[in-house]
mmCIF file of C-alpha atoms in Angstrom:
data_model
loop_
_atom_site.group_PDB
_atom_site.id
_atom_site.type_symbol
_atom_site.label_atom_id
_atom_site.label_comp_id
_atom_site.label_asym_id
_atom_site.label_seq_id
_atom_site.Cartn_x
_atom_site.Cartn_y
_atom_site.Cartn_z
ATOM 1 C CA MET V 2 -4.082 -13.719 -19.257
ATOM 2 C CA LYS V 3 -3.034 -11.541 -16.293
ATOM 3 C CA LEU V 4 -0.540 -14.205 -15.212
ATOM 4 C CA VAL V 5 1.104 -14.274 -18.656
ATOM 5 C CA VAL V 6 1.393 -10.456 -18.706
ATOM 6 C CA PHE V 7 2.923 -10.229 -15.226
ATOM 7 C CA VAL V 8 5.401 -13.081 -15.804
ATOM 8 C CA SER V 9 6.520 -11.583 -19.119
ATOM 9 C CA MET V 10 6.905 -8.092 -17.668
ATOM 10 C CA TYR V 11 8.780 -9.451 -14.663
ATOM 11 C CA PHE V 12 11.441 -11.201 -16.752
ATOM 12 C CA TYR V 13 11.799 -8.236 -19.100
ATOM 13 C CA ILE V 14 12.118 -5.454 -16.492
ATOM 14 C CA ASN V 15 14.233 -7.560 -14.131
ATOM 15 C CA LYS V 16 17.056 -7.536 -16.705
ATOM 16 C CA TYR V 17 17.541 -3.783 -16.307
ATOM 17 C CA PHE V 18 16.544 -2.907 -12.718
ATOM 18 C CA SER V 19 17.617 -4.781 -9.592
ATOM 19 C CA VAL V 20 18.152 -4.304 -5.866
ATOM 20 C CA ALA V 21 21.882 -4.765 -6.481
ATOM 21 C CA GLY V 22 21.787 -1.615 -8.629
ATOM 22 C CA VAL V 23 20.322 0.336 -5.709
ATOM 23 C CA LYS V 24 23.100 -0.889 -3.420
ATOM 24 C CA SER V 25 25.830 0.063 -5.890
ATOM 25 C CA SER V 26 27.836 3.292 -5.670
ATOM 26 C CA HIS V 27 26.461 4.369 -9.066
ATOM 27 C CA PHE V 28 23.061 4.931 -7.484
ATOM 28 C CA ASN V 29 24.163 7.860 -5.311
ATOM 29 C CA HIS V 30 27.068 9.175 -7.394
ATOM 30 C CA ASP V 31 26.020 8.896 -11.034
ATOM 31 C CA TYR V 32 22.230 9.256 -11.042
ATOM 32 C CA SER V 33 20.065 12.364 -10.730
ATOM 33 C CA PHE V 34 17.319 12.570 -8.116
ATOM 34 C CA LEU V 35 14.569 11.971 -10.703
ATOM 35 C CA PHE V 36 16.346 8.950 -12.146
ATOM 36 C CA ARG V 37 16.803 7.542 -8.645
ATOM 37 C CA MET V 38 13.045 7.906 -8.141
ATOM 38 C CA PHE V 39 12.456 6.166 -11.469
ATOM 39 C CA TYR V 40 14.946 3.385 -10.667
ATOM 40 C CA VAL V 41 13.340 2.707 -7.281
ATOM 41 C CA ALA V 42 9.910 2.630 -8.944
ATOM 42 C CA MET V 43 11.136 0.062 -11.459
ATOM 43 C CA VAL V 44 12.675 -2.109 -8.724
ATOM 44 C CA PHE V 45 9.364 -2.184 -6.881
ATOM 45 C CA MET V 46 7.527 -2.909 -10.144
ATOM 46 C CA VAL V 47 9.741 -5.983 -10.590
ATOM 47 C CA ALA V 48 8.872 -7.092 -7.045
ATOM 48 C CA ARG V 49 5.143 -6.492 -7.552
ATOM 49 C CA PHE V 50 5.033 -8.439 -10.777
ATOM 50 C CA ARG V 51 6.959 -11.308 -9.156
ATOM 51 C CA PHE V 52 4.445 -11.535 -6.321
ATOM 52 C CA TYR V 53 1.463 -11.076 -8.632
ATOM 53 C CA SER V 54 2.763 -13.949 -10.772
ATOM 54 C CA ALA V 55 3.276 -16.277 -7.797
ATOM 55 C CA TRP V 56 -0.083 -15.544 -6.184
ATOM 56 C CA LEU V 57 -2.046 -15.757 -9.443
ATOM 57 C CA ALA V 58 -0.308 -19.050 -10.286
ATOM 58 C CA ALA V 59 -1.244 -20.399 -6.849
ATOM 59 C CA GLU V 60 -4.816 -19.192 -7.373
ATOM 60 C CA CYS V 61 -4.960 -20.966 -10.749
ATOM 61 C CA SER V 62 -3.696 -24.165 -9.106
ATOM 62 C CA CYS V 63 -6.394 -24.005 -6.429
ATOM 63 C CA ILE V 64 -9.103 -23.362 -9.011
ATOM 64 C CA SER V 65 -7.944 -26.262 -11.215
ATOM 65 C CA LEU V 66 -8.065 -28.589 -8.175
ATOM 66 C CA GLY V 67 -11.397 -27.214 -6.953
ATOM 67 C CA PHE V 68 -9.946 -25.880 -3.683
ATOM 68 C CA GLY V 69 -11.726 -22.895 -2.148
ATOM 69 C CA ALA V 70 -14.906 -23.222 -4.219
ATOM 70 C CA TYR V 71 -18.036 -21.884 -2.545
ATOM 71 C CA ALA V 72 -21.473 -20.945 -3.781
ATOM 72 C CA VAL V 73 -21.874 -17.230 -4.485
ATOM 73 C CA GLU V 74 -24.554 -17.069 -1.787
ATOM 74 C CA CYS V 75 -21.960 -18.052 0.847
ATOM 75 C CA LYS V 76 -20.287 -14.650 0.361
ATOM 76 C CA ALA V 77 -16.834 -16.186 0.801
ATOM 77 C CA ARG V 78 -13.928 -13.891 1.657
ATOM 78 C CA THR V 79 -10.191 -14.415 1.369
ATOM 79 C CA GLY V 80 -8.815 -16.124 4.469
ATOM 80 C CA ASN V 81 -12.203 -16.290 6.166
ATOM 81 C CA GLY V 82 -14.191 -18.546 3.840
ATOM 82 C CA PRO V 83 -18.029 -18.363 3.918
ATOM 83 C CA THR V 84 -19.502 -15.413 5.804
ATOM 84 C CA ALA V 85 -23.226 -16.088 5.234
ATOM 85 C CA ASP V 86 -25.304 -18.258 7.570
ATOM 86 C CA ALA V 87 -25.507 -21.701 5.930
ATOM 87 C CA ASN V 88 -28.921 -22.369 7.473
ATOM 88 C CA GLU V 89 -30.418 -19.251 5.885
ATOM 89 C CA THR V 90 -28.711 -19.514 2.488
ATOM 90 C CA GLN V 91 -30.454 -20.741 -0.656
ATOM 91 C CA TYR V 92 -28.026 -22.072 -3.259
ATOM 92 C CA VAL V 93 -28.534 -21.713 -6.994
ATOM 93 C CA GLY V 94 -25.367 -23.487 -8.109
ATOM 94 C CA GLU V 95 -23.052 -20.647 -9.193
ATOM 95 C CA MET V 96 -19.594 -21.011 -7.621
ATOM 96 C CA THR V 97 -16.837 -18.551 -6.757
ATOM 97 C CA PHE V 98 -13.181 -18.888 -5.768
ATOM 98 C CA ASP V 99 -12.936 -15.577 -3.906
ATOM 99 C CA THR V 100 -11.614 -17.299 -0.801
ATOM 100 C CA VAL V 101 -8.328 -18.198 -2.572
ATOM 101 C CA ALA V 102 -7.889 -14.817 -4.296
ATOM 102 C CA ASN V 103 -4.829 -13.465 -2.498
ATOM 103 C CA VAL V 104 -4.228 -10.291 -4.505
ATOM 104 C CA ASP V 105 -6.193 -7.741 -6.515
ATOM 105 C CA PRO V 106 -3.616 -6.252 -8.917
ATOM 106 C CA TRP V 107 -5.959 -3.561 -10.255
ATOM 107 C CA ASN V 108 -6.629 -2.046 -6.832
ATOM 108 C CA CYS V 109 -3.002 -2.491 -5.777
ATOM 109 C CA GLU V 110 -1.940 -0.421 -8.778
ATOM 110 C CA PHE V 111 -4.665 2.219 -8.912
ATOM 111 C CA SER V 112 -6.000 2.801 -5.379
ATOM 112 C CA PRO V 113 -5.435 6.400 -4.226
ATOM 113 C CA THR V 114 -4.006 5.564 -0.793
ATOM 114 C CA VAL V 115 -1.362 3.240 0.648
ATOM 115 C CA ARG V 116 -3.916 1.831 3.088
ATOM 116 C CA MET V 117 -6.224 0.749 0.241
ATOM 117 C CA LYS V 118 -3.314 -0.741 -1.696
ATOM 118 C CA MET V 119 -2.286 -2.841 1.306
ATOM 119 C CA ARG V 120 -5.823 -4.146 1.795
ATOM 120 C CA ASN V 121 -5.642 -5.681 -1.670
ATOM 121 C CA TRP V 122 -2.108 -7.069 -1.258
ATOM 122 C CA ASN V 123 -1.566 -10.534 0.279
ATOM 123 C CA LYS V 124 -5.194 -10.508 1.377
ATOM 124 C CA SER V 125 -5.158 -13.761 3.362
ATOM 125 C CA VAL V 126 -2.392 -12.432 5.630
ATOM 126 C CA GLN V 127 -4.166 -9.058 5.849
ATOM 127 C CA TRP V 128 -7.293 -10.896 7.050
ATOM 128 C CA TRP V 129 -5.290 -12.782 9.690
ATOM 129 C CA LEU V 130 -3.616 -9.609 10.966
ATOM 130 C CA VAL V 131 -6.925 -7.742 11.195
ATOM 131 C CA THR V 132 -8.740 -10.650 12.884
ATOM 132 C CA TYR V 133 -6.101 -11.783 15.364
ATOM 133 C CA VAL V 134 -3.995 -8.684 15.980
ATOM 134 C CA HIS V 135 -5.900 -5.487 15.178
ATOM 135 C CA ARG V 136 -9.244 -6.488 16.706
ATOM 136 C CA LYS V 137 -7.725 -8.188 19.753
ATOM 137 C CA PHE V 138 -5.040 -5.671 20.684
ATOM 138 C CA PRO V 139 -6.173 -4.063 23.967
ATOM 139 C CA ILE V 140 -5.001 -0.482 23.298
ATOM 140 C CA LYS V 141 -7.247 0.823 20.526
ATOM 141 C CA SER V 142 -5.144 3.891 19.673
ATOM 142 C CA THR V 143 -2.073 1.765 18.884
ATOM 143 C CA ARG V 144 -3.724 -1.090 16.981
ATOM 144 C CA ASP V 145 -2.342 0.013 13.606
ATOM 145 C CA LEU V 146 1.168 0.163 15.065
ATOM 146 C CA ALA V 147 0.724 -3.286 16.623
ATOM 147 C CA VAL V 148 -0.302 -4.777 13.268
ATOM 148 C CA LEU V 149 2.712 -3.286 11.496
ATOM 149 C CA VAL V 150 5.151 -4.400 14.214
ATOM 150 C CA VAL V 151 3.770 -7.966 14.096
ATOM 151 C CA SER V 152 3.962 -7.921 10.304
ATOM 152 C CA ALA V 153 7.582 -6.716 10.418
ATOM 153 C CA TYR V 154 8.475 -9.398 12.994
ATOM 154 C CA TRP V 155 6.747 -11.988 10.819
ATOM 155 C CA HIS V 156 8.982 -11.077 7.877
ATOM 156 C CA GLY V 157 12.123 -11.272 10.012
ATOM 157 C CA ILE V 158 14.216 -9.479 12.621
ATOM 158 C CA ASN V 159 15.811 -6.859 10.409
ATOM 159 C CA VAL V 160 16.000 -3.072 10.478
ATOM 160 C CA GLY V 161 14.765 -2.798 6.891
ATOM 161 C CA PHE V 162 11.460 -4.506 7.652
ATOM 162 C CA PHE V 163 10.732 -2.360 10.699
ATOM 163 C CA GLY V 164 11.809 0.791 8.853
ATOM 164 C CA ALA V 165 9.413 0.063 6.002
ATOM 165 C CA PHE V 166 6.423 -0.713 8.211
ATOM 166 C CA CYS V 167 6.960 2.204 10.601
ATOM 167 C CA THR V 168 7.175 4.520 7.583
ATOM 168 C CA MET V 169 3.938 2.990 6.319
ATOM 169 C CA LEU V 170 2.225 3.989 9.578
ATOM 170 C CA LEU V 171 3.507 7.558 9.180
ATOM 171 C CA VAL V 172 2.297 7.716 5.568
ATOM 172 C CA SER V 173 -1.114 6.286 6.489
ATOM 173 C CA LYS V 174 -1.599 8.970 9.153
ATOM 174 C CA ALA V 175 -0.600 11.643 6.627
ATOM 175 C CA GLU V 176 -3.058 10.266 4.056
ATOM 176 C CA ASP V 177 -5.852 10.242 6.634
ATOM 177 C CA SER V 178 -5.202 13.929 7.362
ATOM 178 C CA LEU V 179 -5.122 14.757 3.660
ATOM 179 C CA GLN V 180 -8.323 12.826 2.951
ATOM 180 C CA LYS V 181 -10.156 14.711 5.719
ATOM 181 C CA LEU V 182 -9.052 17.992 4.165
ATOM 182 C CA ILE V 183 -10.177 16.888 0.692
ATOM 183 C CA VAL V 184 -13.563 15.699 1.972
ATOM 184 C CA ASN V 185 -14.169 19.016 3.745
ATOM 185 C CA THR V 186 -13.184 21.015 0.672
ATOM 186 C CA GLN V 187 -15.821 21.656 -1.968
ATOM 187 C CA LEU V 188 -13.871 20.961 -5.135
ATOM 188 C CA PRO V 189 -15.192 20.973 -8.731
ATOM 189 C CA THR V 190 -15.587 17.505 -10.261
ATOM 190 C CA THR V 191 -12.680 18.042 -12.657
ATOM 191 C CA LEU V 192 -10.375 19.101 -9.845
ATOM 192 C CA LYS V 193 -11.472 16.126 -7.720
ATOM 193 C CA SER V 194 -10.454 13.793 -10.542
ATOM 194 C CA ALA V 195 -7.081 15.523 -10.781
ATOM 195 C CA VAL V 196 -6.574 15.227 -7.008
ATOM 196 C CA HIS V 197 -7.513 11.530 -7.182
ATOM 197 C CA LEU V 198 -4.941 10.891 -9.928
ATOM 198 C CA CYS V 199 -2.305 12.834 -7.994
ATOM 199 C CA CYS V 200 -3.000 10.816 -4.817
ATOM 200 C CA MET V 201 -2.872 7.573 -6.811
ATOM 201 C CA PHE V 202 0.508 8.483 -8.311
ATOM 202 C CA MET V 203 2.069 9.748 -5.074
ATOM 203 C CA SER V 204 0.824 6.816 -2.984
ATOM 204 C CA MET V 205 2.587 4.408 -5.336
ATOM 205 C CA ARG V 206 5.771 6.498 -5.182
ATOM 206 C CA SER V 207 5.529 6.289 -1.386
ATOM 207 C CA VAL V 208 5.295 2.499 -1.536
ATOM 208 C CA ASP V 209 8.296 2.455 -3.914
ATOM 209 C CA TYR V 210 10.236 4.370 -1.276
ATOM 210 C CA MET V 211 9.163 2.052 1.547
ATOM 211 C CA TYR V 212 9.838 -1.125 -0.411
ATOM 212 C CA ILE V 213 13.503 -0.193 -0.867
ATOM 213 C CA SER V 214 13.957 -0.462 2.909
ATOM 214 C CA PHE V 215 12.242 -3.829 2.671
ATOM 215 C CA ALA V 216 14.574 -4.927 -0.147
ATOM 216 C CA VAL V 217 18.017 -3.724 0.955
ATOM 217 C CA LEU V 218 17.410 -4.625 4.632
ATOM 218 C CA GLU V 219 20.709 -3.495 6.185
ATOM 219 C CA TRP V 220 20.460 -0.131 7.958
ATOM 220 C CA GLU V 221 23.557 1.173 6.213
ATOM 221 C CA HIS V 222 21.925 0.697 2.806
ATOM 222 C CA VAL V 223 18.507 1.919 3.997
ATOM 223 C CA TRP V 224 20.040 5.141 5.337
ATOM 224 C CA ARG V 225 22.083 5.722 2.191
ATOM 225 C CA VAL V 226 19.209 5.112 -0.252
ATOM 226 C CA TRP V 227 16.690 7.196 1.684
ATOM 227 C CA SER V 228 19.304 9.955 1.986
ATOM 228 C CA CYS V 229 19.810 9.824 -1.790
ATOM 229 C CA LEU V 230 16.048 10.288 -2.100
ATOM 230 C CA ASN V 231 16.234 13.262 0.298
ATOM 231 C CA TRP V 232 13.944 11.551 2.817
ATOM 232 C CA TRP V 233 11.095 13.001 0.749
ATOM 233 C CA VAL V 234 8.396 10.606 1.985
ATOM 234 C CA HIS V 235 9.170 11.180 5.665
ATOM 235 C CA ILE V 236 9.355 14.960 5.241
ATOM 236 C CA SER V 237 6.164 15.128 3.135
ATOM 237 C CA ALA V 238 4.240 12.884 5.534
ATOM 238 C CA ILE V 239 5.234 14.881 8.618
ATOM 239 C CA GLY V 240 4.358 18.109 6.805
ATOM 240 C CA LEU V 241 0.884 16.814 5.860
ATOM 241 C CA ILE V 242 0.221 15.563 9.398
ATOM 242 C CA PHE V 243 0.837 19.060 10.799
ATOM 243 C CA VAL V 244 -0.487 21.257 7.971
ATOM 244 C CA CYS V 245 -3.693 19.462 6.924
ATOM 245 C CA PRO V 246 -5.448 19.706 10.331
ATOM 246 C CA LEU V 247 -4.620 23.432 10.482
ATOM 247 C CA LEU V 248 -6.109 23.974 7.012
ATOM 248 C CA THR V 249 -9.172 21.913 7.949
ATOM 249 C CA VAL V 250 -9.758 24.011 11.091
ATOM 250 C CA LYS V 251 -9.265 27.237 9.128
ATOM 251 C CA GLN V 252 -11.713 26.066 6.485
ATOM 252 C CA LYS V 253 -14.361 25.188 9.067
ATOM 253 C CA THR V 254 -13.831 28.561 10.766
ATOM 254 C CA ASN V 255 -14.359 30.363 7.458
ATOM 255 C CA GLU V 256 -17.512 28.348 6.759
ATOM 256 C CA THR V 257 -18.863 29.160 10.226
ATOM 257 C CA SER V 258 -18.135 32.871 9.686
ATOM 258 C CA GLU V 259 -19.949 32.836 6.342
ATOM 259 C CA GLU V 260 -22.980 31.152 7.883
ATOM 260 C CA MET V 261 -23.067 33.772 10.651
ATOM 261 C CA LYS V 262 -22.963 36.566 8.061
ATOM 262 C CA LYS V 263 -25.811 35.011 6.124
ATOM 263 C CA LYS V 264 -27.954 34.789 9.248
ATOM 264 C CA GLN V 265 -27.331 38.446 10.001
#
């Protein structure tokens, strides 16, 4: 059912929004900022639905042929296969095809951070990058950067790929700072839900912005499109990286002061 929905939506939306439209002069001369944001979002939606369709079709093919079937007790994971010790596992006969599930569309669409979205996107490649690049890279502080550089190189030697992945690192650092601030802030349940929805919406808009670099590739087009979007992701991310830690420190200082007053 999901495959039918994604294929149908892909063919419908693709008629009206394309990468060629982003490269055209109309994009920066005739459209407002909000419509540019909307257009970029639609272009990335077309790309997502295309990949969802391909990966779900491949998953259906594997399932129909019986490839990647393991007992539930094996605790199979995408890319890795069984993770449970076969000698200590008791099988009851129920099977799962989790090892060939390469994408989780629900979490890609509705996770509140870019990092969580990426973990559910192209999961077999994500597993390979974590296992053979992230865990083995000798300098721990630069492991995330190493993964993104390898991923960009894997896609091809092009400015657009490296621009997208380097921006992703910047956004991930900004989200980490924001999440620390949210965790340390005692918010009402209703407000927490609102913050979650806001993060979910803005994280997807950030990925829209990054994907355009991935799609247009040439630096001339990347620079022009990001300029038309006022570099809003880069500016917002840098602002969060600097502001959130200051607010977190201030909040902790206030809490410490209140505790001291109570003790007195």
